[in-house]
mmCIF file of C-alpha atoms and ligand atoms in Angstrom:
data_model
loop_
_atom_site.group_PDB
_atom_site.id
_atom_site.type_symbol
_atom_site.label_atom_id
_atom_site.label_comp_id
_atom_site.label_asym_id
_atom_site.label_seq_id
_atom_site.Cartn_x
_atom_site.Cartn_y
_atom_site.Cartn_z
ATOM 1 C CA MET A 1 -165.587 129.613 -58.157
ATOM 2 C CA ALA A 2 -162.325 131.036 -56.972
ATOM 3 C CA LEU A 3 -159.453 133.178 -58.176
ATOM 4 C CA LEU A 4 -156.155 131.316 -58.010
ATOM 5 C CA SER A 5 -152.793 132.956 -57.449
ATOM 6 C CA ILE A 6 -150.334 132.904 -60.343
ATOM 7 C CA LEU A 7 -146.669 131.950 -59.837
ATOM 8 C CA HIS A 8 -144.133 134.487 -61.078
ATOM 9 C CA TYR A 9 -140.887 133.771 -62.910
ATOM 10 C CA PRO A 10 -138.240 132.858 -61.718
ATOM 11 C CA ASP A 11 -140.212 130.633 -59.306
ATOM 12 C CA LYS A 12 -138.767 127.085 -59.449
ATOM 13 C CA ARG A 13 -142.261 125.578 -59.428
ATOM 14 C CA LEU A 14 -142.773 126.926 -62.978
ATOM 15 C CA HIS A 15 -140.213 124.307 -64.070
ATOM 16 C CA LYS A 16 -142.106 121.279 -62.722
ATOM 17 C CA ILE A 17 -143.387 118.812 -65.315
ATOM 18 C CA ALA A 18 -147.150 118.268 -65.204
ATOM 19 C CA LYS A 19 -148.557 114.737 -64.996
ATOM 20 C CA PRO A 20 -151.380 113.488 -67.215
ATOM 21 C CA VAL A 21 -154.889 113.666 -65.746
ATOM 22 C CA ALA A 22 -156.030 110.115 -64.947
ATOM 23 C CA VAL A 23 -159.783 110.806 -64.704
ATOM 24 C CA VAL A 24 -161.726 113.844 -65.821
ATOM 25 C CA ASP A 25 -163.924 114.267 -62.770
ATOM 26 C CA GLU A 26 -165.507 117.063 -60.718
ATOM 27 C CA ARG A 27 -162.116 117.974 -59.208
ATOM 28 C CA ILE A 28 -160.696 118.635 -62.704
ATOM 29 C CA ARG A 29 -163.849 120.509 -63.815
ATOM 30 C CA THR A 30 -163.580 122.753 -60.735
ATOM 31 C CA LEU A 31 -159.885 123.336 -61.440
ATOM 32 C CA ALA A 32 -160.677 124.298 -65.066
ATOM 33 C CA ALA A 33 -163.500 126.646 -63.962
ATOM 34 C CA ASN A 34 -161.236 128.345 -61.418
ATOM 35 C CA MET A 35 -158.435 128.602 -63.988
ATOM 36 C CA ALA A 36 -160.864 130.197 -66.469
ATOM 37 C CA GLU A 37 -162.005 132.741 -63.860
ATOM 38 C CA THR A 38 -158.348 133.512 -63.063
ATOM 39 C CA MET A 39 -157.467 133.868 -66.773
ATOM 40 C CA TYR A 40 -160.411 136.219 -67.502
ATOM 41 C CA GLY A 41 -159.679 138.224 -64.364
ATOM 42 C CA ALA A 42 -155.977 138.690 -65.121
ATOM 43 C CA PRO A 43 -156.838 139.353 -68.016
ATOM 44 C CA GLY A 44 -155.145 136.811 -70.271
ATOM 45 C CA VAL A 45 -155.898 134.624 -73.281
ATOM 46 C CA GLY A 46 -154.626 131.368 -71.784
ATOM 47 C CA LEU A 47 -153.519 129.716 -68.559
ATOM 48 C CA ALA A 48 -151.760 126.435 -67.789
ATOM 49 C CA ALA A 49 -152.294 124.583 -64.480
ATOM 50 C CA THR A 50 -148.530 124.842 -63.791
ATOM 51 C CA GLN A 51 -148.967 128.621 -63.388
ATOM 52 C CA VAL A 52 -151.365 128.087 -60.474
ATOM 53 C CA ASP A 53 -149.056 125.473 -58.913
ATOM 54 C CA VAL A 54 -151.112 122.462 -60.000
ATOM 55 C CA HIS A 55 -148.874 120.059 -61.894
ATOM 56 C CA GLU A 56 -151.433 118.257 -64.039
ATOM 57 C CA ARG A 57 -151.982 118.580 -67.799
ATOM 58 C CA VAL A 58 -154.838 121.114 -67.905
ATOM 59 C CA ILE A 59 -154.986 124.285 -70.050
ATOM 60 C CA VAL A 60 -157.699 126.899 -70.581
ATOM 61 C CA ILE A 61 -157.691 129.260 -73.579
ATOM 62 C CA ASP A 62 -160.020 131.941 -74.899
ATOM 63 C CA VAL A 63 -158.588 134.046 -77.716
ATOM 64 C CA SER A 64 -161.944 135.615 -78.660
ATOM 65 C CA GLU A 65 -162.532 139.329 -78.208
ATOM 66 C CA THR A 66 -165.945 138.605 -76.713
ATOM 67 C CA HIS A 67 -164.629 136.193 -74.023
ATOM 68 C CA ASP A 68 -167.216 133.593 -74.931
ATOM 69 C CA GLU A 69 -165.070 130.909 -76.572
ATOM 70 C CA LEU A 70 -163.540 129.150 -73.589
ATOM 71 C CA ARG A 71 -161.687 125.983 -74.520
ATOM 72 C CA VAL A 72 -160.425 123.453 -71.985
ATOM 73 C CA PHE A 73 -157.617 121.105 -73.047
ATOM 74 C CA ILE A 74 -156.879 118.120 -70.807
ATOM 75 C CA ASN A 75 -153.853 115.918 -71.625
ATOM 76 C CA PRO A 76 -153.184 117.881 -74.854
ATOM 77 C CA GLU A 77 -150.873 116.476 -77.525
ATOM 78 C CA ILE A 78 -149.693 118.125 -80.737
ATOM 79 C CA VAL A 79 -150.432 115.559 -83.433
ATOM 80 C CA TRP A 80 -149.121 117.668 -86.321
ATOM 81 C CA SER A 81 -147.120 120.894 -86.699
ATOM 82 C CA SER A 82 -146.464 122.854 -89.857
ATOM 83 C CA ASP A 83 -142.872 123.160 -91.072
ATOM 84 C CA GLU A 84 -143.685 126.806 -91.620
ATOM 85 C CA ARG A 85 -142.725 128.842 -88.587
ATOM 86 C CA LYS A 86 -143.627 132.336 -87.538
ATOM 87 C CA LEU A 87 -142.243 134.960 -85.159
ATOM 88 C CA SER A 88 -144.747 136.626 -82.886
ATOM 89 C CA GLU A 89 -144.743 138.842 -79.850
ATOM 90 C CA GLU A 90 -145.564 136.953 -76.632
ATOM 91 C CA GLY A 91 -146.320 137.885 -73.075
ATOM 92 C CA CYS A 92 -146.992 135.726 -70.018
ATOM 93 C CA LEU A 93 -149.007 136.208 -66.837
ATOM 94 C CA SER A 94 -146.073 134.622 -64.968
ATOM 95 C CA VAL A 95 -143.663 137.258 -66.368
ATOM 96 C CA PRO A 96 -145.708 140.471 -66.107
ATOM 97 C CA GLY A 97 -144.585 143.430 -68.201
ATOM 98 C CA VAL A 98 -142.245 141.420 -70.436
ATOM 99 C CA TYR A 99 -143.020 141.012 -74.147
ATOM 100 C CA ASP A 100 -140.707 139.575 -76.774
ATOM 101 C CA SER A 101 -140.689 137.690 -80.070
ATOM 102 C CA VAL A 102 -140.714 133.894 -80.144
ATOM 103 C CA GLU A 103 -140.622 131.639 -83.206
ATOM 104 C CA ARG A 104 -143.094 128.762 -83.250
ATOM 105 C CA ALA A 105 -144.932 126.523 -85.719
ATOM 106 C CA ASP A 106 -147.423 128.620 -87.671
ATOM 107 C CA HIS A 107 -150.123 125.942 -87.558
ATOM 108 C CA VAL A 108 -150.658 122.951 -85.248
ATOM 109 C CA ARG A 109 -153.252 120.210 -84.790
ATOM 110 C CA VAL A 110 -153.977 119.398 -81.150
ATOM 111 C CA ARG A 111 -155.691 116.351 -79.655
ATOM 112 C CA ALA A 112 -157.001 116.603 -76.092
ATOM 113 C CA LEU A 113 -159.865 115.664 -73.775
ATOM 114 C CA ASN A 114 -162.620 118.167 -73.018
ATOM 115 C CA GLU A 115 -164.289 118.734 -69.616
ATOM 116 C CA ARG A 116 -166.544 115.733 -70.237
ATOM 117 C CA GLY A 117 -163.553 113.457 -70.861
ATOM 118 C CA GLU A 118 -164.265 113.223 -74.608
ATOM 119 C CA THR A 119 -161.392 113.302 -77.121
ATOM 120 C CA PHE A 120 -161.403 116.142 -79.653
ATOM 121 C CA GLU A 121 -158.980 117.473 -82.244
ATOM 122 C CA LEU A 122 -158.568 121.106 -83.200
ATOM 123 C CA ASP A 123 -156.665 122.852 -85.990
ATOM 124 C CA CYS A 124 -155.021 125.946 -84.605
ATOM 125 C CA GLU A 125 -153.549 128.962 -86.358
ATOM 126 C CA GLY A 126 -152.857 132.581 -85.504
ATOM 127 C CA LEU A 127 -153.005 133.545 -81.816
ATOM 128 C CA LEU A 128 -154.643 130.210 -80.909
ATOM 129 C CA ALA A 129 -151.645 128.293 -82.346
ATOM 130 C CA VAL A 130 -149.190 130.544 -80.482
ATOM 131 C CA CYS A 131 -151.152 130.241 -77.265
ATOM 132 C CA ILE A 132 -151.561 126.453 -77.272
ATOM 133 C CA GLN A 133 -147.814 126.010 -77.861
ATOM 134 C CA HIS A 134 -147.034 128.573 -75.108
ATOM 135 C CA GLU A 135 -149.366 126.757 -72.657
ATOM 136 C CA MET A 136 -148.056 123.289 -73.544
ATOM 137 C CA ASP A 137 -144.549 124.605 -72.834
ATOM 138 C CA HIS A 138 -145.747 125.610 -69.331
ATOM 139 C CA LEU A 139 -146.924 122.011 -68.755
ATOM 140 C CA MET A 140 -143.385 120.891 -69.628
ATOM 141 C CA GLY A 141 -141.894 123.398 -67.176
ATOM 142 C CA ARG A 142 -140.837 125.837 -69.880
ATOM 143 C CA VAL A 143 -141.446 129.607 -69.774
ATOM 144 C CA PHE A 144 -141.253 131.655 -73.029
ATOM 145 C CA VAL A 145 -138.341 133.780 -71.795
ATOM 146 C CA GLU A 146 -136.167 130.648 -71.996
ATOM 147 C CA TYR A 147 -136.202 131.099 -75.787
ATOM 148 C CA LEU A 148 -134.550 134.521 -75.387
ATOM 149 C CA SER A 149 -130.803 135.216 -75.117
ATOM 150 C CA PRO A 150 -129.052 134.528 -71.789
ATOM 151 C CA LEU A 151 -128.477 138.299 -71.444
ATOM 152 C CA LYS A 152 -132.208 139.037 -71.806
ATOM 153 C CA GLN A 153 -133.050 136.234 -69.364
ATOM 154 C CA SER A 154 -130.760 137.605 -66.681
ATOM 155 C CA ARG A 155 -132.149 141.118 -67.159
ATOM 156 C CA ILE A 156 -135.680 139.742 -66.843
ATOM 157 C CA LYS A 157 -134.743 137.914 -63.616
ATOM 158 C CA VAL A 158 -133.389 141.172 -62.144
ATOM 159 C CA LYS A 159 -136.547 143.032 -63.199
ATOM 160 C CA MET A 160 -138.824 140.341 -61.705
ATOM 161 C CA LYS A 161 -136.912 140.290 -58.397
ATOM 162 C CA LYS A 162 -137.233 144.093 -58.116
ATOM 163 C CA LEU A 163 -140.945 143.839 -58.901
ATOM 164 C CA ALA A 164 -141.397 141.154 -56.220
ATOM 165 C CA GLN A 165 -139.674 143.390 -53.642
ATOM 166 C CA ALA A 166 -141.939 146.286 -54.519
ATOM 167 C CA MET A 167 -145.053 144.141 -53.893
HETATM 168 O O1 GNR B 1 -152.416 136.339 -71.910
HETATM 169 C C1 GNR B 1 -151.499 135.883 -72.594
HETATM 170 N N1 GNR B 1 -151.246 136.443 -73.809
HETATM 171 C C2 GNR B 1 -150.361 135.904 -74.736
HETATM 172 C C3 GNR B 1 -150.003 136.685 -75.803
HETATM 173 C C4 GNR B 1 -149.145 136.205 -76.767
HETATM 174 C C5 GNR B 1 -148.669 134.921 -76.660
HETATM 175 C C6 GNR B 1 -149.021 134.116 -75.587
HETATM 176 C C7 GNR B 1 -149.875 134.598 -74.629
HETATM 177 S S1 GNR B 1 -150.340 133.583 -73.305
HETATM 178 C C8 GNR B 1 -150.661 134.792 -72.078
HETATM 179 C C9 GNR B 1 -151.248 134.137 -70.844
HETATM 180 C C10 GNR B 1 -150.233 133.172 -70.254
HETATM 181 O O2 GNR B 1 -149.252 133.513 -69.661
HETATM 182 N N2 GNR B 1 -150.432 131.915 -70.473
HETATM 183 O O3 GNR B 1 -149.557 131.003 -70.034
HETATM 184 NI NI1 NI B 2 -147.646 131.999 -69.913
#
């Protein structure tokens, strides 16, 4: 397994649109395993392939406190979203140190392929619902800070550029 490096906002590659996975093979299973290792190491509760500069529709999530509920979503689709929406505080491994409120559907149903290429559906609420929507945004080239005001976005860009210089 290997730790992958995570792109940082405002890197242009975070805005690339991921392509569907054609075949769930060993290459995809290795990618998912390396993404999981990178997510746990960060530490984070989710990671989209876009963040490690792989532009294919692969997400890993583990919102458990015990870090033993890894879920891999390949070619995820939201098949239903609740009309009820909820504000919650988000952070992102690609925008370290920035946390702000984002409004999203409170409850979603997701259909995806697992690591064996089998279709599954999952009802998501709470942090899992927030996280799957946040990760699916990454696959579409969208970072959560783009939901914030233009003023906040420009301040975040300044902060990230200073951070990059310090590293
Ligand atoms: O680790 C993460 N925590 C988090 C908290 C609230 C809402 C979304 C997230 S996802 C984030 C990891 C990440 O950047 N995934 O893309
Ligand atoms: Ni993120």
